[in-house]
Every structure is written in structure tokens, then in C-alpha cells.
Amino acid sequence: MANLQNELAQVQHISGELHTNAHAKIGMVVGRFNSFVVESLVSGAIDTLLRHGIAGSNITVVRVPGAWEIPLAVARMAQTDKFDAIIGLGAVIRGSTPHFDFVAGESAKGLGAIGLDYDVPVINAILTTDSIEQAIERSGTKAGNKGSEAAMVALEMINVLGQIDAQMAGE
């Protein structure tokens, strides 16, 4: 039992924190469709980044027509290797056709693949809601601001990947 406790004490843990690298470069790709919701997400994300020490000059916002186009622009930004994290911001609100399912699913799948393909944190902050009310709640009212939350996730992922790189370099 003592040997097990000794081994457990030697386990290394890495956990993301919100220590900000002031030099971090953050990209955002914003879908203009449903802008009445999306612009609140953008404001929340930018405000959070600025409050956590990211310089405004290190934030790049790219606007595209809608959620469907977000993954392509995120991929192009990732290809430049100039961003420490990229956030996709948009809103897809369910309607009476299956269009919602295609756009929501494919944009999520695309963003996930880009992060893995380019080894950069890609944060999916594309709201997928059943109603306008739900979208409004998630853009700064009852359910918080998902844009702000996405910015915090980006900062944490930059931190945790940096810790992993540092630990691997030390071995």
C-alpha cells in the first residue's frame, strides 16, 4: 500500500489556468447571420480577452456570411500559423426545415477537425439553439455570454498546451 501511495505522489498533473500570455494572438471568425445575437458574443469575447491582458492589436476578427462558412475561414487562419487560438462565433437557430441540422453538424465537425489538423486550439462558440429566446439567453442574459466563455477556454487551452510543451521539452 505504501508503494502505491508513493507512486501516486509522483503522478504529474497539468491543468489549464487563466494565466495570460500577453503576447498571445487570438483569431475570431464571426458569422454575420443572426447578428442580433452574434454581436453580443463578439463583444463578450473581446471584452474577456482585453480584461485578461490580451492586447487589442493581438486580436483579429474575420467576418463571414454565416456558420457554414466559419470552418473554412478558421482553417485559412490556422494555416498561417500566426494564431495561438481561434474562436468560431455564430448562431444557428432551428427552423422548420432540416437546414439547421446540416449547418450545425457540419460546422462543428469542421472546427473540430481543424484544431487537430493544425495543432491549434479551435474553440466552437457557434450557438445551436431551438429558439431565438435560447440564443438570446446564451448571448449575455440568463445563461451568460458564450462568447466570453469561449475566450476563457481559448486562454486556458493556450496555457495548458504551453505547459505540455514545457514538460515534454524538460524530459
PDB file of N, CA, C and O in Angstrom, residues 6 29 34 39 46 48 128 150 167 169:
ATOM      1  N   ASN A   6       3.244   6.054  -2.733  1.00  0.00           N
ATOM      2  CA  ASN A   6       4.461   6.690  -3.226  1.00  0.00           C
ATOM      3  C   ASN A   6       4.349   6.951  -4.732  1.00  0.00           C
ATOM      4  O   ASN A   6       4.713   8.017  -5.217  1.00  0.00           O
ATOM      5  N   VAL A  29     -13.444  34.118 -35.923  1.00  0.00           N
ATOM      6  CA  VAL A  29     -14.209  34.116 -37.167  1.00  0.00           C
ATOM      7  C   VAL A  29     -15.667  34.202 -36.770  1.00  0.00           C
ATOM      8  O   VAL A  29     -16.160  33.381 -35.994  1.00  0.00           O
ATOM      9  N   ASN A  34     -27.770  36.011 -38.147  1.00  0.00           N
ATOM     10  CA  ASN A  34     -28.265  36.141 -36.768  1.00  0.00           C
ATOM     11  C   ASN A  34     -27.401  37.116 -35.964  1.00  0.00           C
ATOM     12  O   ASN A  34     -27.123  36.908 -34.782  1.00  0.00           O
ATOM     13  N   GLU A  39     -23.372  39.475 -32.373  1.00  0.00           N
ATOM     14  CA  GLU A  39     -22.576  40.647 -31.982  1.00  0.00           C
ATOM     15  C   GLU A  39     -22.389  40.726 -30.472  1.00  0.00           C
ATOM     16  O   GLU A  39     -21.363  41.208 -29.999  1.00  0.00           O
ATOM     17  N   ILE A  46     -14.313  39.676 -26.920  1.00  0.00           N
ATOM     18  CA  ILE A  46     -13.278  40.713 -26.954  1.00  0.00           C
ATOM     19  C   ILE A  46     -13.076  41.312 -25.568  1.00  0.00           C
ATOM     20  O   ILE A  46     -11.945  41.492 -25.111  1.00  0.00           O
ATOM     21  N   THR A  48     -13.569  39.969 -22.666  1.00  0.00           N
ATOM     22  CA  THR A  48     -12.874  38.997 -21.813  1.00  0.00           C
ATOM     23  C   THR A  48     -11.395  38.934 -22.147  1.00  0.00           C
ATOM     24  O   THR A  48     -10.547  38.912 -21.250  1.00  0.00           O
ATOM     25  N   THR A 128     -26.127  26.752 -31.090  1.00  0.00           N
ATOM     26  CA  THR A 128     -27.112  25.944 -31.819  1.00  0.00           C
ATOM     27  C   THR A 128     -28.307  25.803 -30.895  1.00  0.00           C
ATOM     28  O   THR A 128     -28.258  25.060 -29.917  1.00  0.00           O
ATOM     29  N   ALA A 150     -16.056  31.304 -24.374  1.00  0.00           N
ATOM     30  CA  ALA A 150     -15.159  30.785 -25.410  1.00  0.00           C
ATOM     31  C   ALA A 150     -13.786  31.437 -25.312  1.00  0.00           C
ATOM     32  O   ALA A 150     -12.753  30.774 -25.494  1.00  0.00           O
ATOM     33  N   GLN A 167       6.760  20.690 -20.371  1.00  0.00           N
ATOM     34  CA  GLN A 167       7.053  19.435 -19.677  1.00  0.00           C
ATOM     35  C   GLN A 167       7.771  18.469 -20.629  1.00  0.00           C
ATOM     36  O   GLN A 167       8.722  17.809 -20.238  1.00  0.00           O
ATOM     37  N   ALA A 169       9.585  19.248 -23.210  1.00  0.00           N
ATOM     38  CA  ALA A 169      10.910  19.776 -23.514  1.00  0.00           C
ATOM     39  C   ALA A 169      11.887  19.470 -22.380  1.00  0.00           C
ATOM     40  O   ALA A 169      13.089  19.312 -22.608  1.00  0.00           O
TER      41      ALA A 169
END
